[in-house]
């Protein structure tokens, strides 16, 4: 099938990651960071275990239209954005990649992941048939010695920004940027598999009220 690259991209490992809730990203970060658009959904997601299909559009950025509950139900919003992205790519698909991943629950900021590249056209057809599709702009940049990924969500998850840092070893002695409001590494609501089922629009207001009462939280992890 067309779309499979000759290089082997299979990976199997444990991720060490920490996540943070963000209210807004600094303009200088947005200008300096690279941006990709990610479209993904889950074939299975329960109790933190998940099987994910993802398409990444490298060096792309979307200006997300407003989500309209009257017309954008049952994935119509995300399917329109996916069609727009595929039309932009046209026959030049070198910067469009599709993967399937198997994930375990996060325990102590650690999560198992196995990922493999799959045929792009198959991935598109699967996503067009999935419920709970997520579309987000991912801004990637270096802060101090760590690579950070900042996800700006769309649709029913609009208004949510999550910053994440990953290492090959436990993420300790981390210099947390000032734009990180509170850590959500162990809050299952902020996992993408949960957001695909229970989007931020349904519980974001309650989380913000909760945050206002208890204040910010950050894990105390020292090497």
JSON list of C-alpha atoms in Angstrom, two decimals:
[
{"chain": "A", "resi": 1, "resn": "UNK", "atom": "CA", "xyz": [0.00, 0.00, 0.00]},
{"chain": "A", "resi": 2, "resn": "UNK", "atom": "CA", "xyz": [1.09, 3.55, -0.66]},
{"chain": "A", "resi": 3, "resn": "UNK", "atom": "CA", "xyz": [2.19, 5.71, 2.24]},
{"chain": "A", "resi": 4, "resn": "UNK", "atom": "CA", "xyz": [4.45, 3.30, 4.12]},
{"chain": "A", "resi": 5, "resn": "UNK", "atom": "CA", "xyz": [8.00, 4.57, 4.45]},
{"chain": "A", "resi": 6, "resn": "UNK", "atom": "CA", "xyz": [10.92, 2.14, 3.96]},
{"chain": "A", "resi": 7, "resn": "UNK", "atom": "CA", "xyz": [12.52, 3.04, 7.31]},
{"chain": "A", "resi": 8, "resn": "UNK", "atom": "CA", "xyz": [11.51, 0.92, 10.28]},
{"chain": "A", "resi": 9, "resn": "UNK", "atom": "CA", "xyz": [9.83, 2.98, 13.00]},
{"chain": "A", "resi": 10, "resn": "UNK", "atom": "CA", "xyz": [8.66, 0.30, 15.44]},
{"chain": "A", "resi": 11, "resn": "UNK", "atom": "CA", "xyz": [9.30, 1.31, 19.04]},
{"chain": "A", "resi": 12, "resn": "UNK", "atom": "CA", "xyz": [8.51, -0.39, 22.32]},
{"chain": "A", "resi": 13, "resn": "UNK", "atom": "CA", "xyz": [9.39, 1.31, 25.57]},
{"chain": "A", "resi": 14, "resn": "UNK", "atom": "CA", "xyz": [8.28, 2.89, 28.79]},
{"chain": "A", "resi": 15, "resn": "UNK", "atom": "CA", "xyz": [7.66, 6.63, 28.57]},
{"chain": "A", "resi": 16, "resn": "UNK", "atom": "CA", "xyz": [8.59, 8.87, 31.46]},
{"chain": "A", "resi": 17, "resn": "UNK", "atom": "CA", "xyz": [6.47, 11.99, 31.17]},
{"chain": "A", "resi": 18, "resn": "UNK", "atom": "CA", "xyz": [4.99, 14.82, 33.17]},
{"chain": "A", "resi": 19, "resn": "UNK", "atom": "CA", "xyz": [1.99, 16.92, 32.14]},
{"chain": "A", "resi": 20, "resn": "UNK", "atom": "CA", "xyz": [0.83, 20.38, 33.12]},
{"chain": "A", "resi": 21, "resn": "UNK", "atom": "CA", "xyz": [-2.35, 22.38, 32.72]},
{"chain": "A", "resi": 22, "resn": "UNK", "atom": "CA", "xyz": [-1.75, 25.67, 30.90]},
{"chain": "A", "resi": 23, "resn": "UNK", "atom": "CA", "xyz": [-4.09, 28.64, 30.54]},
{"chain": "A", "resi": 24, "resn": "UNK", "atom": "CA", "xyz": [-2.14, 30.40, 27.77]},
{"chain": "A", "resi": 25, "resn": "UNK", "atom": "CA", "xyz": [1.18, 30.02, 25.97]},
{"chain": "A", "resi": 26, "resn": "UNK", "atom": "CA", "xyz": [3.68, 32.90, 25.71]},
{"chain": "A", "resi": 27, "resn": "UNK", "atom": "CA", "xyz": [3.78, 34.56, 22.29]},
{"chain": "A", "resi": 28, "resn": "UNK", "atom": "CA", "xyz": [7.56, 34.20, 22.07]},
{"chain": "A", "resi": 29, "resn": "UNK", "atom": "CA", "xyz": [7.20, 30.42, 22.54]},
{"chain": "A", "resi": 30, "resn": "UNK", "atom": "CA", "xyz": [4.51, 30.22, 19.83]},
{"chain": "A", "resi": 31, "resn": "UNK", "atom": "CA", "xyz": [6.72, 32.15, 17.41]},
{"chain": "A", "resi": 32, "resn": "UNK", "atom": "CA", "xyz": [9.83, 30.07, 18.07]},
{"chain": "A", "resi": 33, "resn": "UNK", "atom": "CA", "xyz": [8.27, 26.61, 18.34]},
{"chain": "A", "resi": 34, "resn": "UNK", "atom": "CA", "xyz": [7.70, 24.17, 15.52]},
{"chain": "A", "resi": 35, "resn": "UNK", "atom": "CA", "xyz": [4.08, 23.12, 15.01]},
{"chain": "A", "resi": 36, "resn": "UNK", "atom": "CA", "xyz": [2.41, 19.92, 13.83]},
{"chain": "A", "resi": 37, "resn": "UNK", "atom": "CA", "xyz": [-1.27, 19.06, 13.61]},
{"chain": "A", "resi": 38, "resn": "UNK", "atom": "CA", "xyz": [-2.31, 15.76, 15.18]},
{"chain": "A", "resi": 39, "resn": "UNK", "atom": "CA", "xyz": [-5.55, 13.90, 14.43]},
{"chain": "A", "resi": 40, "resn": "UNK", "atom": "CA", "xyz": [-6.18, 10.82, 16.56]},
{"chain": "A", "resi": 41, "resn": "UNK", "atom": "CA", "xyz": [-8.74, 8.52, 18.08]},
{"chain": "A", "resi": 42, "resn": "UNK", "atom": "CA", "xyz": [-8.91, 5.29, 20.05]},
{"chain": "A", "resi": 43, "resn": "UNK", "atom": "CA", "xyz": [-9.99, 1.84, 18.98]},
{"chain": "A", "resi": 44, "resn": "UNK", "atom": "CA", "xyz": [-10.00, 0.85, 22.64]},
{"chain": "A", "resi": 45, "resn": "UNK", "atom": "CA", "xyz": [-9.69, 2.90, 25.83]},
{"chain": "A", "resi": 46, "resn": "UNK", "atom": "CA", "xyz": [-10.50, 1.62, 29.29]},
{"chain": "A", "resi": 47, "resn": "UNK", "atom": "CA", "xyz": [-8.88, 2.00, 32.72]},
{"chain": "A", "resi": 48, "resn": "UNK", "atom": "CA", "xyz": [-5.84, 3.70, 31.19]},
{"chain": "A", "resi": 49, "resn": "UNK", "atom": "CA", "xyz": [-5.18, 0.98, 28.62]},
{"chain": "A", "resi": 50, "resn": "UNK", "atom": "CA", "xyz": [-5.57, 2.22, 25.05]},
{"chain": "A", "resi": 51, "resn": "UNK", "atom": "CA", "xyz": [-5.06, 1.45, 21.37]},
{"chain": "A", "resi": 52, "resn": "UNK", "atom": "CA", "xyz": [-4.61, 4.67, 19.41]},
{"chain": "A", "resi": 53, "resn": "UNK", "atom": "CA", "xyz": [-4.64, 5.61, 15.73]},
{"chain": "A", "resi": 54, "resn": "UNK", "atom": "CA", "xyz": [-2.82, 8.88, 14.99]},
{"chain": "A", "resi": 55, "resn": "UNK", "atom": "CA", "xyz": [-2.03, 10.92, 11.89]},
{"chain": "A", "resi": 56, "resn": "UNK", "atom": "CA", "xyz": [0.62, 13.64, 12.22]},
{"chain": "A", "resi": 57, "resn": "UNK", "atom": "CA", "xyz": [0.79, 16.51, 9.74]},
{"chain": "A", "resi": 58, "resn": "UNK", "atom": "CA", "xyz": [4.33, 17.85, 10.17]},
{"chain": "A", "resi": 59, "resn": "UNK", "atom": "CA", "xyz": [4.96, 21.60, 9.87]},
{"chain": "A", "resi": 60, "resn": "UNK", "atom": "CA", "xyz": [1.23, 22.36, 9.76]},
{"chain": "A", "resi": 61, "resn": "UNK", "atom": "CA", "xyz": [-0.95, 24.58, 11.92]},
{"chain": "A", "resi": 62, "resn": "UNK", "atom": "CA", "xyz": [-4.72, 25.02, 11.96]},
{"chain": "A", "resi": 63, "resn": "UNK", "atom": "CA", "xyz": [-6.76, 28.04, 12.94]},
{"chain": "A", "resi": 64, "resn": "UNK", "atom": "CA", "xyz": [-9.57, 26.13, 14.58]},
{"chain": "A", "resi": 65, "resn": "UNK", "atom": "CA", "xyz": [-13.13, 27.20, 13.74]},
{"chain": "A", "resi": 66, "resn": "UNK", "atom": "CA", "xyz": [-15.65, 27.51, 16.54]},
{"chain": "A", "resi": 67, "resn": "UNK", "atom": "CA", "xyz": [-17.36, 24.27, 17.53]},
{"chain": "A", "resi": 68, "resn": "UNK", "atom": "CA", "xyz": [-21.10, 24.41, 16.79]},
{"chain": "A", "resi": 69, "resn": "UNK", "atom": "CA", "xyz": [-23.15, 21.91, 18.79]},
{"chain": "A", "resi": 70, "resn": "UNK", "atom": "CA", "xyz": [-26.00, 22.17, 16.29]},
{"chain": "A", "resi": 71, "resn": "UNK", "atom": "CA", "xyz": [-23.97, 20.95, 13.31]},
{"chain": "A", "resi": 72, "resn": "UNK", "atom": "CA", "xyz": [-20.71, 19.47, 14.59]},
{"chain": "A", "resi": 73, "resn": "UNK", "atom": "CA", "xyz": [-22.07, 16.50, 16.52]},
{"chain": "A", "resi": 74, "resn": "UNK", "atom": "CA", "xyz": [-20.95, 12.88, 16.03]},
{"chain": "A", "resi": 75, "resn": "UNK", "atom": "CA", "xyz": [-17.46, 13.83, 14.80]},
{"chain": "A", "resi": 76, "resn": "UNK", "atom": "CA", "xyz": [-18.52, 16.11, 11.94]},
{"chain": "A", "resi": 77, "resn": "UNK", "atom": "CA", "xyz": [-16.18, 18.87, 13.16]},
{"chain": "A", "resi": 78, "resn": "UNK", "atom": "CA", "xyz": [-13.11, 16.63, 13.26]},
{"chain": "A", "resi": 79, "resn": "UNK", "atom": "CA", "xyz": [-13.91, 14.94, 9.93]},
{"chain": "A", "resi": 80, "resn": "UNK", "atom": "CA", "xyz": [-14.06, 18.36, 8.26]},
{"chain": "A", "resi": 81, "resn": "UNK", "atom": "CA", "xyz": [-10.64, 19.28, 9.67]},
{"chain": "A", "resi": 82, "resn": "UNK", "atom": "CA", "xyz": [-9.16, 15.93, 8.61]},
{"chain": "A", "resi": 83, "resn": "UNK", "atom": "CA", "xyz": [-10.50, 16.43, 5.06]},
{"chain": "A", "resi": 84, "resn": "UNK", "atom": "CA", "xyz": [-9.01, 19.93, 5.00]},
{"chain": "A", "resi": 85, "resn": "UNK", "atom": "CA", "xyz": [-5.62, 18.64, 6.10]},
{"chain": "A", "resi": 86, "resn": "UNK", "atom": "CA", "xyz": [-5.59, 15.82, 3.55]},
{"chain": "A", "resi": 87, "resn": "UNK", "atom": "CA", "xyz": [-6.57, 18.29, 0.81]},
{"chain": "A", "resi": 88, "resn": "UNK", "atom": "CA", "xyz": [-3.67, 20.54, 1.84]},
{"chain": "A", "resi": 89, "resn": "UNK", "atom": "CA", "xyz": [-1.26, 17.61, 1.65]},
{"chain": "A", "resi": 90, "resn": "UNK", "atom": "CA", "xyz": [-2.53, 16.58, -1.81]},
{"chain": "A", "resi": 91, "resn": "UNK", "atom": "CA", "xyz": [-0.18, 14.13, -3.47]},
{"chain": "A", "resi": 92, "resn": "UNK", "atom": "CA", "xyz": [2.81, 15.32, -1.40]},
{"chain": "A", "resi": 93, "resn": "UNK", "atom": "CA", "xyz": [2.47, 13.11, 1.66]},
{"chain": "A", "resi": 94, "resn": "UNK", "atom": "CA", "xyz": [6.09, 13.06, 2.76]},
{"chain": "A", "resi": 95, "resn": "UNK", "atom": "CA", "xyz": [5.23, 15.07, 5.88]},
{"chain": "A", "resi": 96, "resn": "UNK", "atom": "CA", "xyz": [2.11, 13.07, 6.75]},
{"chain": "A", "resi": 97, "resn": "UNK", "atom": "CA", "xyz": [2.61, 9.97, 8.89]},
{"chain": "A", "resi": 98, "resn": "UNK", "atom": "CA", "xyz": [0.20, 7.48, 10.45]},
{"chain": "A", "resi": 99, "resn": "UNK", "atom": "CA", "xyz": [0.84, 5.26, 13.48]},
{"chain": "A", "resi": 100, "resn": "UNK", "atom": "CA", "xyz": [-0.93, 2.79, 15.73]},
{"chain": "A", "resi": 101, "resn": "UNK", "atom": "CA", "xyz": [0.07, 2.68, 19.39]},
{"chain": "A", "resi": 102, "resn": "UNK", "atom": "CA", "xyz": [-0.69, 0.48, 22.39]},
{"chain": "A", "resi": 103, "resn": "UNK", "atom": "CA", "xyz": [-0.50, 2.16, 25.80]},
{"chain": "A", "resi": 104, "resn": "UNK", "atom": "CA", "xyz": [-0.75, 1.19, 29.46]},
{"chain": "A", "resi": 105, "resn": "UNK", "atom": "CA", "xyz": [-1.99, 3.32, 32.36]},
{"chain": "A", "resi": 106, "resn": "UNK", "atom": "CA", "xyz": [0.37, 5.95, 33.79]},
{"chain": "A", "resi": 107, "resn": "UNK", "atom": "CA", "xyz": [1.92, 4.93, 37.09]},
{"chain": "A", "resi": 108, "resn": "UNK", "atom": "CA", "xyz": [4.29, 7.33, 38.79]},
{"chain": "A", "resi": 109, "resn": "UNK", "atom": "CA", "xyz": [4.69, 9.43, 35.61]},
{"chain": "A", "resi": 110, "resn": "UNK", "atom": "CA", "xyz": [5.65, 6.26, 33.67]},
{"chain": "A", "resi": 111, "resn": "UNK", "atom": "CA", "xyz": [3.67, 4.63, 30.87]},
{"chain": "A", "resi": 112, "resn": "UNK", "atom": "CA", "xyz": [4.31, 1.72, 28.50]},
{"chain": "A", "resi": 113, "resn": "UNK", "atom": "CA", "xyz": [3.93, 2.39, 24.78]},
{"chain": "A", "resi": 114, "resn": "UNK", "atom": "CA", "xyz": [4.37, 0.30, 21.65]},
{"chain": "A", "resi": 115, "resn": "UNK", "atom": "CA", "xyz": [4.07, 2.19, 18.37]},
{"chain": "A", "resi": 116, "resn": "UNK", "atom": "CA", "xyz": [4.23, 1.20, 14.70]},
{"chain": "A", "resi": 117, "resn": "UNK", "atom": "CA", "xyz": [3.78, 3.08, 11.44]},
{"chain": "A", "resi": 118, "resn": "UNK", "atom": "CA", "xyz": [0.76, 2.06, 9.35]},
{"chain": "A", "resi": 119, "resn": "UNK", "atom": "CA", "xyz": [-0.63, 2.88, 5.92]},
{"chain": "A", "resi": 120, "resn": "UNK", "atom": "CA", "xyz": [-1.90, 6.47, 5.74]},
{"chain": "A", "resi": 121, "resn": "UNK", "atom": "CA", "xyz": [-5.01, 5.76, 3.67]},
{"chain": "A", "resi": 122, "resn": "UNK", "atom": "CA", "xyz": [-6.07, 3.01, 6.07]},
{"chain": "A", "resi": 123, "resn": "UNK", "atom": "CA", "xyz": [-5.57, 5.36, 9.03]},
{"chain": "A", "resi": 124, "resn": "UNK", "atom": "CA", "xyz": [-7.68, 8.06, 7.36]},
{"chain": "A", "resi": 125, "resn": "UNK", "atom": "CA", "xyz": [-10.54, 5.64, 6.75]},
{"chain": "A", "resi": 126, "resn": "UNK", "atom": "CA", "xyz": [-10.41, 4.38, 10.34]},
{"chain": "A", "resi": 127, "resn": "UNK", "atom": "CA", "xyz": [-10.48, 7.92, 11.76]},
{"chain": "A", "resi": 128, "resn": "UNK", "atom": "CA", "xyz": [-13.42, 8.83, 9.53]},
{"chain": "A", "resi": 129, "resn": "UNK", "atom": "CA", "xyz": [-15.34, 6.01, 11.18]},
{"chain": "A", "resi": 130, "resn": "UNK", "atom": "CA", "xyz": [-14.25, 6.68, 14.78]},
{"chain": "A", "resi": 131, "resn": "UNK", "atom": "CA", "xyz": [-16.15, 8.44, 17.51]},
{"chain": "A", "resi": 132, "resn": "UNK", "atom": "CA", "xyz": [-14.27, 10.80, 19.81]},
{"chain": "A", "resi": 133, "resn": "UNK", "atom": "CA", "xyz": [-11.64, 12.07, 17.37]},
{"chain": "A", "resi": 134, "resn": "UNK", "atom": "CA", "xyz": [-9.17, 14.62, 18.76]},
{"chain": "A", "resi": 135, "resn": "UNK", "atom": "CA", "xyz": [-7.56, 17.36, 16.65]},
{"chain": "A", "resi": 136, "resn": "UNK", "atom": "CA", "xyz": [-4.84, 19.55, 18.14]},
{"chain": "A", "resi": 137, "resn": "UNK", "atom": "CA", "xyz": [-1.96, 21.83, 17.27]},
{"chain": "A", "resi": 138, "resn": "UNK", "atom": "CA", "xyz": [1.25, 20.57, 18.89]},
{"chain": "A", "resi": 139, "resn": "UNK", "atom": "CA", "xyz": [3.94, 23.17, 19.51]},
{"chain": "A", "resi": 140, "resn": "UNK", "atom": "CA", "xyz": [7.40, 21.72, 20.18]},
{"chain": "A", "resi": 141, "resn": "UNK", "atom": "CA", "xyz": [10.31, 23.61, 21.66]},
{"chain": "A", "resi": 142, "resn": "UNK", "atom": "CA", "xyz": [13.35, 23.29, 23.90]},
{"chain": "A", "resi": 143, "resn": "UNK", "atom": "CA", "xyz": [13.25, 24.85, 27.35]},
{"chain": "A", "resi": 144, "resn": "UNK", "atom": "CA", "xyz": [16.54, 24.56, 29.21]},
{"chain": "A", "resi": 145, "resn": "UNK", "atom": "CA", "xyz": [17.66, 20.96, 28.55]},
{"chain": "A", "resi": 146, "resn": "UNK", "atom": "CA", "xyz": [14.23, 19.46, 27.92]},
{"chain": "A", "resi": 147, "resn": "UNK", "atom": "CA", "xyz": [12.07, 19.13, 24.84]},
{"chain": "A", "resi": 148, "resn": "UNK", "atom": "CA", "xyz": [8.53, 20.33, 25.59]},
{"chain": "A", "resi": 149, "resn": "UNK", "atom": "CA", "xyz": [5.34, 19.63, 23.65]},
{"chain": "A", "resi": 150, "resn": "UNK", "atom": "CA", "xyz": [2.40, 21.96, 24.14]},
{"chain": "A", "resi": 151, "resn": "UNK", "atom": "CA", "xyz": [-0.95, 20.72, 22.82]},
{"chain": "A", "resi": 152, "resn": "UNK", "atom": "CA", "xyz": [-3.68, 23.23, 21.95]},
{"chain": "A", "resi": 153, "resn": "UNK", "atom": "CA", "xyz": [-6.95, 21.35, 21.54]},
{"chain": "A", "resi": 154, "resn": "UNK", "atom": "CA", "xyz": [-9.97, 22.02, 19.33]},
{"chain": "A", "resi": 155, "resn": "UNK", "atom": "CA", "xyz": [-13.65, 21.11, 19.08]},
{"chain": "A", "resi": 156, "resn": "UNK", "atom": "CA", "xyz": [-15.24, 20.01, 22.35]},
{"chain": "A", "resi": 157, "resn": "UNK", "atom": "CA", "xyz": [-11.77, 20.18, 23.92]},
{"chain": "A", "resi": 158, "resn": "UNK", "atom": "CA", "xyz": [-11.28, 23.82, 22.86]},
{"chain": "A", "resi": 159, "resn": "UNK", "atom": "CA", "xyz": [-9.82, 25.97, 25.63]},
{"chain": "A", "resi": 160, "resn": "UNK", "atom": "CA", "xyz": [-7.59, 23.16, 26.87]},
{"chain": "A", "resi": 161, "resn": "UNK", "atom": "CA", "xyz": [-3.81, 23.47, 26.65]},
{"chain": "A", "resi": 162, "resn": "UNK", "atom": "CA", "xyz": [-1.54, 20.76, 28.05]},
{"chain": "A", "resi": 163, "resn": "UNK", "atom": "CA", "xyz": [2.25, 21.01, 28.22]},
{"chain": "A", "resi": 164, "resn": "UNK", "atom": "CA", "xyz": [4.24, 17.79, 28.42]},
{"chain": "A", "resi": 165, "resn": "UNK", "atom": "CA", "xyz": [7.87, 16.84, 28.84]},
{"chain": "A", "resi": 166, "resn": "UNK", "atom": "CA", "xyz": [9.29, 13.35, 28.21]},
{"chain": "A", "resi": 167, "resn": "UNK", "atom": "CA", "xyz": [12.61, 11.74, 29.04]},
{"chain": "A", "resi": 168, "resn": "UNK", "atom": "CA", "xyz": [14.15, 8.31, 28.62]},
{"chain": "A", "resi": 169, "resn": "UNK", "atom": "CA", "xyz": [14.55, 8.24, 32.41]},
{"chain": "A", "resi": 170, "resn": "UNK", "atom": "CA", "xyz": [12.31, 9.48, 35.25]},
{"chain": "A", "resi": 171, "resn": "UNK", "atom": "CA", "xyz": [11.58, 13.20, 34.96]},
{"chain": "A", "resi": 172, "resn": "UNK", "atom": "CA", "xyz": [13.20, 14.59, 38.10]},
{"chain": "A", "resi": 173, "resn": "UNK", "atom": "CA", "xyz": [14.75, 17.96, 38.96]},
{"chain": "A", "resi": 174, "resn": "UNK", "atom": "CA", "xyz": [12.60, 19.53, 36.27]},
{"chain": "A", "resi": 175, "resn": "UNK", "atom": "CA", "xyz": [12.66, 23.28, 35.70]},
{"chain": "A", "resi": 176, "resn": "UNK", "atom": "CA", "xyz": [8.95, 23.97, 35.27]},
{"chain": "A", "resi": 177, "resn": "UNK", "atom": "CA", "xyz": [8.14, 26.99, 33.06]},
{"chain": "A", "resi": 178, "resn": "UNK", "atom": "CA", "xyz": [6.07, 29.77, 34.60]},
{"chain": "A", "resi": 179, "resn": "UNK", "atom": "CA", "xyz": [3.23, 29.22, 32.10]},
{"chain": "A", "resi": 180, "resn": "UNK", "atom": "CA", "xyz": [2.48, 25.83, 33.71]},
{"chain": "A", "resi": 181, "resn": "UNK", "atom": "CA", "xyz": [-0.41, 26.48, 36.10]},
{"chain": "A", "resi": 182, "resn": "UNK", "atom": "CA", "xyz": [-0.66, 23.08, 37.79]},
{"chain": "A", "resi": 183, "resn": "UNK", "atom": "CA", "xyz": [0.62, 19.54, 37.29]},
{"chain": "A", "resi": 184, "resn": "UNK", "atom": "CA", "xyz": [-1.83, 16.95, 35.95]},
{"chain": "A", "resi": 185, "resn": "UNK", "atom": "CA", "xyz": [0.54, 14.02, 35.40]},
{"chain": "A", "resi": 186, "resn": "UNK", "atom": "CA", "xyz": [-1.59, 11.72, 37.56]},
{"chain": "A", "resi": 187, "resn": "UNK", "atom": "CA", "xyz": [-4.99, 13.15, 36.64]},
{"chain": "A", "resi": 188, "resn": "UNK", "atom": "CA", "xyz": [-6.58, 10.67, 34.23]},
{"chain": "A", "resi": 189, "resn": "UNK", "atom": "CA", "xyz": [-8.98, 13.34, 32.94]},
{"chain": "A", "resi": 190, "resn": "UNK", "atom": "CA", "xyz": [-6.11, 14.92, 31.02]},
{"chain": "A", "resi": 191, "resn": "UNK", "atom": "CA", "xyz": [-5.10, 11.79, 29.11]},
{"chain": "A", "resi": 192, "resn": "UNK", "atom": "CA", "xyz": [-6.03, 11.91, 25.45]},
{"chain": "A", "resi": 193, "resn": "UNK", "atom": "CA", "xyz": [-7.97, 8.65, 25.68]},
{"chain": "A", "resi": 194, "resn": "UNK", "atom": "CA", "xyz": [-10.16, 10.15, 28.40]},
{"chain": "A", "resi": 195, "resn": "UNK", "atom": "CA", "xyz": [-10.57, 13.41, 26.45]},
{"chain": "A", "resi": 196, "resn": "UNK", "atom": "CA", "xyz": [-11.81, 11.41, 23.46]},
{"chain": "A", "resi": 197, "resn": "UNK", "atom": "CA", "xyz": [-14.65, 10.06, 25.62]},
{"chain": "A", "resi": 198, "resn": "UNK", "atom": "CA", "xyz": [-15.23, 12.93, 28.07]},
{"chain": "A", "resi": 199, "resn": "UNK", "atom": "CA", "xyz": [-14.08, 16.15, 26.39]},
{"chain": "A", "resi": 200, "resn": "UNK", "atom": "CA", "xyz": [-12.95, 19.20, 28.33]},
{"chain": "A", "resi": 201, "resn": "UNK", "atom": "CA", "xyz": [-16.19, 21.08, 27.57]},
{"chain": "A", "resi": 202, "resn": "UNK", "atom": "CA", "xyz": [-18.05, 18.70, 29.91]},
{"chain": "A", "resi": 203, "resn": "UNK", "atom": "CA", "xyz": [-15.82, 19.08, 32.97]},
{"chain": "A", "resi": 204, "resn": "UNK", "atom": "CA", "xyz": [-13.43, 21.99, 32.39]},
{"chain": "A", "resi": 205, "resn": "UNK", "atom": "CA", "xyz": [-15.47, 24.46, 34.44]},
{"chain": "A", "resi": 206, "resn": "UNK", "atom": "CA", "xyz": [-15.55, 22.05, 37.39]},
{"chain": "A", "resi": 207, "resn": "UNK", "atom": "CA", "xyz": [-11.77, 21.54, 37.16]},
{"chain": "A", "resi": 208, "resn": "UNK", "atom": "CA", "xyz": [-11.14, 25.30, 37.15]},
{"chain": "A", "resi": 209, "resn": "UNK", "atom": "CA", "xyz": [-13.35, 25.74, 40.21]},
{"chain": "A", "resi": 210, "resn": "UNK", "atom": "CA", "xyz": [-11.53, 22.88, 41.89]},
{"chain": "A", "resi": 211, "resn": "UNK", "atom": "CA", "xyz": [-8.17, 24.45, 41.04]},
{"chain": "A", "resi": 212, "resn": "UNK", "atom": "CA", "xyz": [-9.25, 27.79, 42.45]},
{"chain": "A", "resi": 213, "resn": "UNK", "atom": "CA", "xyz": [-10.18, 26.16, 45.77]},
{"chain": "A", "resi": 214, "resn": "UNK", "atom": "CA", "xyz": [-7.16, 23.88, 46.27]},
{"chain": "A", "resi": 215, "resn": "UNK", "atom": "CA", "xyz": [-4.53, 25.89, 44.39]},
{"chain": "A", "resi": 216, "resn": "UNK", "atom": "CA", "xyz": [-1.77, 24.64, 42.06]},
{"chain": "A", "resi": 217, "resn": "UNK", "atom": "CA", "xyz": [-0.14, 21.24, 42.61]},
{"chain": "A", "resi": 218, "resn": "UNK", "atom": "CA", "xyz": [3.30, 20.08, 41.50]},
{"chain": "A", "resi": 219, "resn": "UNK", "atom": "CA", "xyz": [4.94, 16.70, 42.15]},
{"chain": "A", "resi": 220, "resn": "UNK", "atom": "CA", "xyz": [8.06, 16.84, 44.30]},
{"chain": "A", "resi": 221, "resn": "UNK", "atom": "CA", "xyz": [10.44, 14.67, 42.29]},
{"chain": "A", "resi": 222, "resn": "UNK", "atom": "CA", "xyz": [14.16, 15.03, 42.93]},
{"chain": "A", "resi": 223, "resn": "UNK", "atom": "CA", "xyz": [16.88, 12.86, 41.44]}
]
